[in-house]
PDB file of C-alpha atoms in Angstrom:
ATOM      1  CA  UNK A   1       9.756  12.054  11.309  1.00 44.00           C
ATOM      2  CA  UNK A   2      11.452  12.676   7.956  1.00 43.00           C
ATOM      3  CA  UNK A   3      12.128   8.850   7.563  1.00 46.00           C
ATOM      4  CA  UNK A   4       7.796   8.813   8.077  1.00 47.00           C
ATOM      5  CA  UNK A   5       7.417  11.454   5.455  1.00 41.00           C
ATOM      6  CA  UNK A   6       9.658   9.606   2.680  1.00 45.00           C
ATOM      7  CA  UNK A   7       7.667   6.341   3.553  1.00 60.00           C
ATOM      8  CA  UNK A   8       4.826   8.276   3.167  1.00 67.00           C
ATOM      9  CA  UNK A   9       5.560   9.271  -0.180  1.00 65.00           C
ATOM     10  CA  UNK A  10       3.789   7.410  -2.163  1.00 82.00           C
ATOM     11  CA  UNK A  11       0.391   7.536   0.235  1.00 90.00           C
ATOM     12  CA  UNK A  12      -0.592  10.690  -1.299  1.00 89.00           C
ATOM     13  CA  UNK A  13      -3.120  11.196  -4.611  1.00 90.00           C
ATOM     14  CA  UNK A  14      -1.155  11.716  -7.873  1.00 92.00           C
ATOM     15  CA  UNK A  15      -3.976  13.056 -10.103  1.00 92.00           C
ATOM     16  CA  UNK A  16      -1.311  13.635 -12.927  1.00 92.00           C
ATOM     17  CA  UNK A  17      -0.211   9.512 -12.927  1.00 94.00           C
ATOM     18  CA  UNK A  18      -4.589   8.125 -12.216  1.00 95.00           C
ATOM     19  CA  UNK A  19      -7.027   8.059 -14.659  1.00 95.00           C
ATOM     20  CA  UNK A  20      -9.385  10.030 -12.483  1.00 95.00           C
ATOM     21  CA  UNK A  21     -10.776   6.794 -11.406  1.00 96.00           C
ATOM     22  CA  UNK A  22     -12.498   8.626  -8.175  1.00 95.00           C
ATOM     23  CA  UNK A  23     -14.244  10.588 -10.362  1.00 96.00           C
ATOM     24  CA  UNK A  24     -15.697   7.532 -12.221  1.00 96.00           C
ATOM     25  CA  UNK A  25     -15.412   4.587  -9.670  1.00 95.00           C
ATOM     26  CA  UNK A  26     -16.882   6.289  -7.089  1.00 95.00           C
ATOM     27  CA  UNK A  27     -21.046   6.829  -6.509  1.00 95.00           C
ATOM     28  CA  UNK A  28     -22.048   9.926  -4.524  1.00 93.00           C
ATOM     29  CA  UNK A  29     -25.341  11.738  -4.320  1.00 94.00           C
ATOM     30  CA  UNK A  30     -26.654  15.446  -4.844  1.00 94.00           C
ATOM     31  CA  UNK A  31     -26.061  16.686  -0.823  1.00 93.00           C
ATOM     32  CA  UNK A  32     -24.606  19.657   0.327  1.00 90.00           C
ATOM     33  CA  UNK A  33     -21.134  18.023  -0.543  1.00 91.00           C
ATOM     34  CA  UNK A  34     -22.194  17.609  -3.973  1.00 94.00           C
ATOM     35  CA  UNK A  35     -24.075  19.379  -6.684  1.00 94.00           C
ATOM     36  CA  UNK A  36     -25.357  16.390  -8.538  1.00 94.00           C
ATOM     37  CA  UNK A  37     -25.755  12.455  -8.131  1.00 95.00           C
ATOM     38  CA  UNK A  38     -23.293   9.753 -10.121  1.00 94.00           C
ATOM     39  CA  UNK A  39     -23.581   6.254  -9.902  1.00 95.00           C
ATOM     40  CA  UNK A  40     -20.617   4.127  -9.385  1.00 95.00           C
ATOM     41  CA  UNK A  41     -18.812   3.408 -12.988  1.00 93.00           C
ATOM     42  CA  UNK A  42     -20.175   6.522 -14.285  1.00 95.00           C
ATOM     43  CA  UNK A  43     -17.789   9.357 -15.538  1.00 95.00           C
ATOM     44  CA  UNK A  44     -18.744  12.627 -13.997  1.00 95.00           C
ATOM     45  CA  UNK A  45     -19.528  15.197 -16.251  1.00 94.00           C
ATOM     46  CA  UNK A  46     -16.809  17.300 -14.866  1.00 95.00           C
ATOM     47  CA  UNK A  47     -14.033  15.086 -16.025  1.00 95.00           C
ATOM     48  CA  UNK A  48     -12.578  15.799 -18.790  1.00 93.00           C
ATOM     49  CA  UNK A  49     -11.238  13.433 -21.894  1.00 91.00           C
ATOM     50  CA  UNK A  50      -7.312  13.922 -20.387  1.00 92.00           C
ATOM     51  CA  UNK A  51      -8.846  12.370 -16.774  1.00 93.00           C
ATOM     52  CA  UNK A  52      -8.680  15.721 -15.394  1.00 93.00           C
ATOM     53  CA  UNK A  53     -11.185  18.050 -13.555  1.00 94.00           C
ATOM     54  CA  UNK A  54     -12.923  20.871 -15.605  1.00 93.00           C
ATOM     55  CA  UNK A  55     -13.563  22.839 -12.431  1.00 93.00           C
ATOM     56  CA  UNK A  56     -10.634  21.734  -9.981  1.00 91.00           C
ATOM     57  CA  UNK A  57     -10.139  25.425  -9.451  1.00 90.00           C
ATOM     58  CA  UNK A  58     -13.837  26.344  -8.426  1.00 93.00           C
ATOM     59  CA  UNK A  59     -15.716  22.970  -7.042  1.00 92.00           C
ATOM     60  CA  UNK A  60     -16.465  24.243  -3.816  1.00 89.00           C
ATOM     61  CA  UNK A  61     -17.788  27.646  -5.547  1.00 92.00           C
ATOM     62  CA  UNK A  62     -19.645  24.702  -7.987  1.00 93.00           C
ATOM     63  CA  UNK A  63     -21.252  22.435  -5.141  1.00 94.00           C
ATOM     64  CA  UNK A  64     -18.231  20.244  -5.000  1.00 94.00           C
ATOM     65  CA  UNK A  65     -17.313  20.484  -1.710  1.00 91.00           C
ATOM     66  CA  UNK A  66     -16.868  17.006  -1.209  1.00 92.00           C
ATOM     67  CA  UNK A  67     -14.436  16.477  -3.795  1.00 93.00           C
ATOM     68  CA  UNK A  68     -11.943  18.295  -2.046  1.00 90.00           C
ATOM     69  CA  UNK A  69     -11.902  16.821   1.161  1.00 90.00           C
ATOM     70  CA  UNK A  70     -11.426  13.318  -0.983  1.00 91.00           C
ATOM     71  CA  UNK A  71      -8.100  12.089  -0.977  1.00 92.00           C
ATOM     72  CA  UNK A  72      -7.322   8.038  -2.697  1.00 95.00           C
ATOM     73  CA  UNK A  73      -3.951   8.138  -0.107  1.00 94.00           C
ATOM     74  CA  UNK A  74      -1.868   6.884  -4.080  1.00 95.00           C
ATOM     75  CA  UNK A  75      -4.974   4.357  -4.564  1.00 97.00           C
ATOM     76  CA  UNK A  76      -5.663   5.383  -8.058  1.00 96.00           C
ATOM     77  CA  UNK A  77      -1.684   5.798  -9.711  1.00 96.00           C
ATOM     78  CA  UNK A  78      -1.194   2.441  -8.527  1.00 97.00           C
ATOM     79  CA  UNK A  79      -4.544   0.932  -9.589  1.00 97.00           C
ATOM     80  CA  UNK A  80      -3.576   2.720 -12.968  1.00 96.00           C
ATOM     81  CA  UNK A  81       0.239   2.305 -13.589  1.00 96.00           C
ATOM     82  CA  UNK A  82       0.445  -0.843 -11.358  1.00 96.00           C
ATOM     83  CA  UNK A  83      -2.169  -3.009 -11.127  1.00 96.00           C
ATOM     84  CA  UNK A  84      -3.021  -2.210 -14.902  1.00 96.00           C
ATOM     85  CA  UNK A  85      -0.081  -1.177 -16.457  1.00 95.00           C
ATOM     86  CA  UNK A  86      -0.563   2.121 -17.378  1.00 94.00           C
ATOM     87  CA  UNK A  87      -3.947   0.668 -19.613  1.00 91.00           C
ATOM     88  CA  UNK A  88      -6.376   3.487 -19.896  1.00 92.00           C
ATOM     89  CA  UNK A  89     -10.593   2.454 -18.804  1.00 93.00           C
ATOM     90  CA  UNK A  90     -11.289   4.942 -21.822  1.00 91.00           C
ATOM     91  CA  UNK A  91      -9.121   2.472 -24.223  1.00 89.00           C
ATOM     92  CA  UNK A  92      -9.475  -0.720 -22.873  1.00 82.00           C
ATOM     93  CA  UNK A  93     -12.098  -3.585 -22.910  1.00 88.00           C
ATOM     94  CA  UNK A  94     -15.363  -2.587 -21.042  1.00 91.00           C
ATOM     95  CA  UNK A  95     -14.350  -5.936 -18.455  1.00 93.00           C
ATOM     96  CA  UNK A  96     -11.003  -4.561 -17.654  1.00 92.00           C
ATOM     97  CA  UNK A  97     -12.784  -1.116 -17.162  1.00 94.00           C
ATOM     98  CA  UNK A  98     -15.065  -2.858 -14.448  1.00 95.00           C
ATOM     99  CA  UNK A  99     -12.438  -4.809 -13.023  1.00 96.00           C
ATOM    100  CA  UNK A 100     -10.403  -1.369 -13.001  1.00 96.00           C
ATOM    101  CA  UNK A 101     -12.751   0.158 -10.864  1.00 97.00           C
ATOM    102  CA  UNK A 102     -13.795  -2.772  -8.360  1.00 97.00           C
ATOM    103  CA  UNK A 103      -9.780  -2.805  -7.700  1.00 97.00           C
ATOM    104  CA  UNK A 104      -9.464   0.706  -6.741  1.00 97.00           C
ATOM    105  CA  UNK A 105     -11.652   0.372  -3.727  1.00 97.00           C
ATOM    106  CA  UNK A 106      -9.894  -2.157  -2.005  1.00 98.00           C
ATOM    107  CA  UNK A 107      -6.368  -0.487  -2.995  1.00 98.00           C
ATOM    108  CA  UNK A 108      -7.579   2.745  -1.235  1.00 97.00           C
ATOM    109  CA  UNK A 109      -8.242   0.652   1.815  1.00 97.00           C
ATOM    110  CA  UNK A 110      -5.196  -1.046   2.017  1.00 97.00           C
ATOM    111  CA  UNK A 111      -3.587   2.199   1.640  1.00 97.00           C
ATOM    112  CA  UNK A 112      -5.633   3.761   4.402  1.00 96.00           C
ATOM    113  CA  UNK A 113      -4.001   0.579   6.433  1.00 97.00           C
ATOM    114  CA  UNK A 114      -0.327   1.985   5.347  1.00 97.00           C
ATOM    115  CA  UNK A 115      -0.618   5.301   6.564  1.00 95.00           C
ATOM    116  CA  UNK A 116      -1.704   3.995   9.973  1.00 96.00           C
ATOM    117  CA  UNK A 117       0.995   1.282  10.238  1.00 97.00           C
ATOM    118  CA  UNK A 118       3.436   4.013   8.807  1.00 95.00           C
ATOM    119  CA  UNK A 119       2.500   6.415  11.819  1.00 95.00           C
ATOM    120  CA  UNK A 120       2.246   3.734  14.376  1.00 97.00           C
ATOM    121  CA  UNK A 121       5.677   2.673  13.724  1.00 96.00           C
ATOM    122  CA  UNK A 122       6.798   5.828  14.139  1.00 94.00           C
ATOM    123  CA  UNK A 123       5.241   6.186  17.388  1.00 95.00           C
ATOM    124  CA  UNK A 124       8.249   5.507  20.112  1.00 95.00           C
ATOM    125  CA  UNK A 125       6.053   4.587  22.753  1.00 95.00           C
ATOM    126  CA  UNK A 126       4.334   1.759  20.629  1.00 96.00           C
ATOM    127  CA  UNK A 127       8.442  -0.025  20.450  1.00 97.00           C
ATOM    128  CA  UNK A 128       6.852  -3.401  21.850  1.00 97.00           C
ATOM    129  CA  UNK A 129       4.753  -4.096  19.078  1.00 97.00           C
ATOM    130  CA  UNK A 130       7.418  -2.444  16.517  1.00 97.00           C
ATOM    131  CA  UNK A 131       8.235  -6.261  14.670  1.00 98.00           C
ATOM    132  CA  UNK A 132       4.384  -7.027  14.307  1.00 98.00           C
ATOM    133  CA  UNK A 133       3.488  -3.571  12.793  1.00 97.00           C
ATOM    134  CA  UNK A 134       6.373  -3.556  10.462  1.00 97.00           C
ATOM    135  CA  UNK A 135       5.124  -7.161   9.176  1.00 97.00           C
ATOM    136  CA  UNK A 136       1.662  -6.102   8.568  1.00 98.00           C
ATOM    137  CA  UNK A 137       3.215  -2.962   7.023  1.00 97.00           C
ATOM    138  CA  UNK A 138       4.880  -5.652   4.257  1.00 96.00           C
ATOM    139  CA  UNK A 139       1.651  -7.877   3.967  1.00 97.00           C
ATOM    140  CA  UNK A 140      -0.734  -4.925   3.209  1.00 97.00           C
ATOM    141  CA  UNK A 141       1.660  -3.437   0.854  1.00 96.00           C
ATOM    142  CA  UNK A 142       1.930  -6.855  -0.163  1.00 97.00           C
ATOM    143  CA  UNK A 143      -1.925  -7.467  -1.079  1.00 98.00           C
ATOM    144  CA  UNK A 144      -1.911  -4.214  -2.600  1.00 97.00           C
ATOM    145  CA  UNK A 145      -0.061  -5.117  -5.670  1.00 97.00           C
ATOM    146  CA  UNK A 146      -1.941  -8.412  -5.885  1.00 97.00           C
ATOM    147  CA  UNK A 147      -3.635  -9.177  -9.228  1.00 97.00           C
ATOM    148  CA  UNK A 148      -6.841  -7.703 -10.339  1.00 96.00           C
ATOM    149  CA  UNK A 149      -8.458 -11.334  -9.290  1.00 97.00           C
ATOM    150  CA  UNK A 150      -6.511 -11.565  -6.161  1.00 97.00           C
ATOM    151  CA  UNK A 151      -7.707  -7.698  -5.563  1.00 97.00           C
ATOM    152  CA  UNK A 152     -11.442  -8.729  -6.403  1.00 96.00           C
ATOM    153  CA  UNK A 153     -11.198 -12.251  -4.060  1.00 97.00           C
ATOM    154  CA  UNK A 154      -9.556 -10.491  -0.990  1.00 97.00           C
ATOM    155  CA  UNK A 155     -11.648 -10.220   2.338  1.00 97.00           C
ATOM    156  CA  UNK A 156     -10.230  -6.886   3.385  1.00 97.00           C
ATOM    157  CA  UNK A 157     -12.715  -6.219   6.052  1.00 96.00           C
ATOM    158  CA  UNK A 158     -10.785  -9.796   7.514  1.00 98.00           C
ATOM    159  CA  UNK A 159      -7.112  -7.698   7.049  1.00 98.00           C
ATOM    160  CA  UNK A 160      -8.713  -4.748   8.214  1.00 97.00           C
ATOM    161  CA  UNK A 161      -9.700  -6.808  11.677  1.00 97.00           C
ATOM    162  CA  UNK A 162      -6.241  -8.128  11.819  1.00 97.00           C
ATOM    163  CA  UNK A 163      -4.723  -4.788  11.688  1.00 98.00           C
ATOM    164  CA  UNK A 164      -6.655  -3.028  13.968  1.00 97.00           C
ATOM    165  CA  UNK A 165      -5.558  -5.339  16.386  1.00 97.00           C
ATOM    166  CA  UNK A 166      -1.936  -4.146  16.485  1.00 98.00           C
ATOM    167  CA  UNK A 167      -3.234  -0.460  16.154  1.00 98.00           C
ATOM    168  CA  UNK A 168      -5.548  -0.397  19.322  1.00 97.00           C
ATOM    169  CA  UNK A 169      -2.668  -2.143  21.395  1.00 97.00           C
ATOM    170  CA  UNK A 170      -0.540   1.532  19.578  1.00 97.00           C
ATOM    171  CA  UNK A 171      -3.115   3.416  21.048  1.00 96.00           C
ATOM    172  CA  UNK A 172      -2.836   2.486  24.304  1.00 95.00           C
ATOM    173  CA  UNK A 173       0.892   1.992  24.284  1.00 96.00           C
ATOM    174  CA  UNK A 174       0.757   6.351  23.331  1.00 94.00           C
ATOM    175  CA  UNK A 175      -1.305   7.267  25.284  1.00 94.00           C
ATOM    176  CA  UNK A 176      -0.438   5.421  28.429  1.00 92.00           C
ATOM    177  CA  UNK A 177       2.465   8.232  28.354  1.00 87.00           C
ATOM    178  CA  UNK A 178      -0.229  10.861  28.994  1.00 90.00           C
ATOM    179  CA  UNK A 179      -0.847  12.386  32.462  1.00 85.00           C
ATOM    180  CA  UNK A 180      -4.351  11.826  33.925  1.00 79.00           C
ATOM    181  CA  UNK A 181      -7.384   9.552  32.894  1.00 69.00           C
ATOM    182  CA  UNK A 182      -7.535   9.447  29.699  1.00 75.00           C
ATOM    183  CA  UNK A 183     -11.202   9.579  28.306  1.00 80.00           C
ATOM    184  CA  UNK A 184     -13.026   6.705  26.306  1.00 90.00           C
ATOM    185  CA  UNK A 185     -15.010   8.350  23.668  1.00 93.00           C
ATOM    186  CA  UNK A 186     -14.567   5.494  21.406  1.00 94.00           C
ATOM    187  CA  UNK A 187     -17.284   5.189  18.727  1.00 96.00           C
ATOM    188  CA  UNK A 188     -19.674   8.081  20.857  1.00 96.00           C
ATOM    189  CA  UNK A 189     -22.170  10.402  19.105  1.00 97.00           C
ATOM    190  CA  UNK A 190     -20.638  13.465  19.582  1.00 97.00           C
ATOM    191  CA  UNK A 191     -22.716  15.479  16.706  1.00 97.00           C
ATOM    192  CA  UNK A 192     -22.787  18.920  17.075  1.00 97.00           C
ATOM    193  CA  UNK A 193     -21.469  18.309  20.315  1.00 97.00           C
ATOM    194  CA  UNK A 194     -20.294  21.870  22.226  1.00 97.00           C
ATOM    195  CA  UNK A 195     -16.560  20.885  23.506  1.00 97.00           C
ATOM    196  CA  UNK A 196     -15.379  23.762  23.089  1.00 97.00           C
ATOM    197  CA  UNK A 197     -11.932  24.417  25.732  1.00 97.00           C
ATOM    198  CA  UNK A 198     -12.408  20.564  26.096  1.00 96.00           C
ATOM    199  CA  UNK A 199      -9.852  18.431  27.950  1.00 95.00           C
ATOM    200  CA  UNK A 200      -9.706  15.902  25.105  1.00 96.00           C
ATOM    201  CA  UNK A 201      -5.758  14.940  25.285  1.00 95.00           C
ATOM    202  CA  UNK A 202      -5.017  11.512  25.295  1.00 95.00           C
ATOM    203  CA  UNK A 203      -8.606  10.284  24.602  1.00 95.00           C
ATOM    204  CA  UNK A 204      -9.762   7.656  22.205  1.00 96.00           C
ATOM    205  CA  UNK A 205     -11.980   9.658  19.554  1.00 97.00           C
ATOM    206  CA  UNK A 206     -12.035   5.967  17.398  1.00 96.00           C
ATOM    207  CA  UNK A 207     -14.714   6.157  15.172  1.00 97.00           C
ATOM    208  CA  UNK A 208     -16.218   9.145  17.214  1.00 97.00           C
ATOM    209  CA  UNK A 209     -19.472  10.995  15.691  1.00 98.00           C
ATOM    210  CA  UNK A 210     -17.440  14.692  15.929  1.00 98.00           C
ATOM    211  CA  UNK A 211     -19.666  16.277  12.862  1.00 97.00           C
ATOM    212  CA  UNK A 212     -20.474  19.794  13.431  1.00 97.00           C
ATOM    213  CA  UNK A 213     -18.861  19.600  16.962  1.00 98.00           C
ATOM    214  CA  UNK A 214     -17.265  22.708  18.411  1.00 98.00           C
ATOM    215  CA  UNK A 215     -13.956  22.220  19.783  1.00 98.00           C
ATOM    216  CA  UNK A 216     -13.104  25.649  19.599  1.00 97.00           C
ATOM    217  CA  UNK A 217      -9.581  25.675  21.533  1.00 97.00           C
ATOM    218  CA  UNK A 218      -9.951  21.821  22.678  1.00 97.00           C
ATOM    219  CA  UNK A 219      -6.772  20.136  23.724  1.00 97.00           C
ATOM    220  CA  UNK A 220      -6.960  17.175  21.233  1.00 97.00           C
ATOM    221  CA  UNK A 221      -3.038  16.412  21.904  1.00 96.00           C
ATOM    222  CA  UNK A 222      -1.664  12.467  21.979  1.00 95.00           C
ATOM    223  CA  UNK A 223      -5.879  12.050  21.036  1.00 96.00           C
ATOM    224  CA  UNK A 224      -6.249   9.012  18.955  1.00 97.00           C
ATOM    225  CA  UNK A 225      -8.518   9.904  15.748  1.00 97.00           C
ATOM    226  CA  UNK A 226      -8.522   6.776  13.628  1.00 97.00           C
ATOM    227  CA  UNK A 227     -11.735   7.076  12.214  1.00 96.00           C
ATOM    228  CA  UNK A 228     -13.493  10.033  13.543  1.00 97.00           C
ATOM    229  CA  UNK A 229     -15.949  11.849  11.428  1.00 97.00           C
ATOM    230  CA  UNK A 230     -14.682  15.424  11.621  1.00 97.00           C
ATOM    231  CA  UNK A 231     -17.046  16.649   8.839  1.00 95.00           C
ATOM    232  CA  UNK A 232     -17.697  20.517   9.514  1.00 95.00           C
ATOM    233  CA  UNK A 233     -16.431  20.125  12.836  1.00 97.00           C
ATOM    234  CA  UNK A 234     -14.872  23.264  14.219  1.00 97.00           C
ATOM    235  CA  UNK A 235     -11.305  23.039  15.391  1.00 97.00           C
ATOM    236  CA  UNK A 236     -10.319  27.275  15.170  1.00 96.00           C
ATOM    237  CA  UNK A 237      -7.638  27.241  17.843  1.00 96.00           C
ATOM    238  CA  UNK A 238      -7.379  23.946  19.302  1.00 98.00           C
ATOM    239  CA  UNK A 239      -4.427  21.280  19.879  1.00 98.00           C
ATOM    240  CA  UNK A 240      -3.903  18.642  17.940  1.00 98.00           C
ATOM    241  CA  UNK A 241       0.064  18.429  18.608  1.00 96.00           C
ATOM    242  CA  UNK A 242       0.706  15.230  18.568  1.00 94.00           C
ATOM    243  CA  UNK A 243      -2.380  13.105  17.738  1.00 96.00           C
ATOM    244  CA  UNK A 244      -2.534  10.180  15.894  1.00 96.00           C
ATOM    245  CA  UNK A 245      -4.060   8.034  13.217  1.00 97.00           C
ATOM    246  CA  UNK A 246      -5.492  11.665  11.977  1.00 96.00           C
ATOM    247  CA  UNK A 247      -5.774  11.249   7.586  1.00 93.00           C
ATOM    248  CA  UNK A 248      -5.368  14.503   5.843  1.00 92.00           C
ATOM    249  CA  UNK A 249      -9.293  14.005   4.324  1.00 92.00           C
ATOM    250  CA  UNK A 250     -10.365  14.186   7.961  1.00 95.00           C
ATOM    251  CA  UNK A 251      -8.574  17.263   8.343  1.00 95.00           C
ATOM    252  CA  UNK A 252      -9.867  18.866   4.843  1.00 94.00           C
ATOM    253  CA  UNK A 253     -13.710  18.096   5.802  1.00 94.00           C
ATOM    254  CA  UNK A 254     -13.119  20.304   9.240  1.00 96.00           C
ATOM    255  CA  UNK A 255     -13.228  23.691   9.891  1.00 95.00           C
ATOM    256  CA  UNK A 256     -10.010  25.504  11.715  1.00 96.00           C
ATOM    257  CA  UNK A 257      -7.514  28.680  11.505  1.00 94.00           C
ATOM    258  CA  UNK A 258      -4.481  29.722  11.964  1.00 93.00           C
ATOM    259  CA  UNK A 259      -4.591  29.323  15.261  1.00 95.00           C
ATOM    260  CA  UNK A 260      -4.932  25.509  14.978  1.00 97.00           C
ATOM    261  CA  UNK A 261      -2.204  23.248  15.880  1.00 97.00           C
ATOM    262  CA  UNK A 262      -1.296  20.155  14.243  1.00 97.00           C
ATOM    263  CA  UNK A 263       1.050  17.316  14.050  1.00 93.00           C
ATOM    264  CA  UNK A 264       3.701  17.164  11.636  1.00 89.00           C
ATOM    265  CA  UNK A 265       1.631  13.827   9.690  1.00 87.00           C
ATOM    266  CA  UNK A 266      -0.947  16.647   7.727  1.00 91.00           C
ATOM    267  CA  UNK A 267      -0.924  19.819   6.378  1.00 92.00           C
ATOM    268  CA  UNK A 268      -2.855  22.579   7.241  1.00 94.00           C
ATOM    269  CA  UNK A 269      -5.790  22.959   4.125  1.00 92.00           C
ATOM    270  CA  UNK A 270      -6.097  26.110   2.024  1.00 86.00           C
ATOM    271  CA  UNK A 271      -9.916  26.481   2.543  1.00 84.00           C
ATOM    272  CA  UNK A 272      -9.479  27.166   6.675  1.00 88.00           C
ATOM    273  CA  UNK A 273      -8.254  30.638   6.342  1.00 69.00           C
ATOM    274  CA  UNK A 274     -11.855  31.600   4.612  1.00 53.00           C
ATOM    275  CA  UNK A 275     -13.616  29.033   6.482  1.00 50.00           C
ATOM    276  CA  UNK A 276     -16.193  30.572   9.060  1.00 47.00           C
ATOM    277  CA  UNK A 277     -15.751  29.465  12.743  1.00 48.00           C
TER     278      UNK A 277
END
């Protein structure tokens, strides 16, 4: 685990090396998660001229919510010290602004890819496909300090394919090790589904519908959670011990307490000891 937390280092936001390129690159749209629409390209008003957040301290209190369950996983300090040198979008030619923010995108999904080949190698139980994770490990980090062009030109949902084949074979390599049948819920609408005291370990929850679920004391160990949509779901007292492919977003948009248990690949978010479940 410690050797997955240093290579994990650098899969974490870095507001104070980006120029706040989520808060410009990014679209999103007056919801509940946010207080106000912004197109993509667009500075929000928030930001501030030293790319930092006016409110950072009070955005859920402001309608912000959704800014705090965002995290780039070290997209935007290597979009902005990497891929363009440390050039600022505020300074720089409107073109290599543009380009700037098409790139970090496909950085952030590349770096999604990371942290899952990061875990899965550090998974025991998925040993037999060790070699080819570790290789697509060094070709996605690879692509993600390509070029500007070679960012723009790069078919990631084609990587992305290629990838996910080595990560469902992990998934059933982990939880093979888990006693019982192991339940499919792989891609299900489970929205505002009542689970709560649900015998969840060891299922595949890939891509699951899980917003506004209760899993109130659920046993969500060995689950795989690549992709679930955990958005307000309620997790106060359940087991995640040892579940995989879970992002630290997906944990931010949920709702749990202190009696939630997770694995030692997130941290447990500030908001859940307020948070009503």
């Amino acid at each position: 685990m410690p050797e997955q937390i240093s290579e994990r280092a650098g899969l974490t936001g870095d507001c104070a090396r980006c120029f706040g390129l989520c808060c410009v690159a990014l679209p999103f749209a007056a919801s509940a998660a946010f207080a106000v629409s912004k197109p993509a390209g667009k500075p929000c008003h928030n930001l501030g001229g030293d790319h930092r957040c006016g409110i950072h301290t009070e955005l859920r209190q402001r309608g912000f919510a959704g800014c705090t369950v965002y995290d780039c996983l070290g997209a935007g300090q290597k979009v902005s010290q990497v891929t363009f040198g440390g050039r600022d979008w505020r300074t720089g030619s409107e073109e290599d602004a543009r380009r700037m923010f098409d790139a970090f995108p496909v950085v952030r999904q590349l770096h999604e890819l990371l942290w899952y080949l990061t875990e899965a190698i550090g998974l025991a139980a998925a040993r037999p496909v060790h070699a080819g994770l570790r290789a697509a490990l060094r070709r996605t980090e690879e692509l993600s300090l390509g070029t500007p062009e070679e960012l723009a030109a790069l078919d990631v949902a084609a990587h992305r394919q290629e990838v996910n084949v080595l990560l469902l074979r992990t998934s059933e390599l982990a939880r093979a090790g888990v006693r019982g049948r192991k339940k499919d819920r792989r891609g299900a609408d489970l929205m505002g589904a009542r689970l709560r005291g649900a015998d969840l370990r060891g299922a595949s929850l890939r891509g699951a519908c899980l917003i506004a679920a209760d899993l109130t004391g659920a046993d969500l160990r060995d689950a795989d959670l690549i992709g679930a949509d955990l958005r307000d779901a309620g997790l106060g007292d359940a087991d995640l011990t040892g579940a995989f492919f879970l992002t630290q977003p997906q944990l931010d948009a949920a709702r749990g307490n202190a009696g939630t248990r997770l694995p030692g690949s997130v941290t447990r978010p500030a908001h859940w000891t307020a948070a009503a479940l």
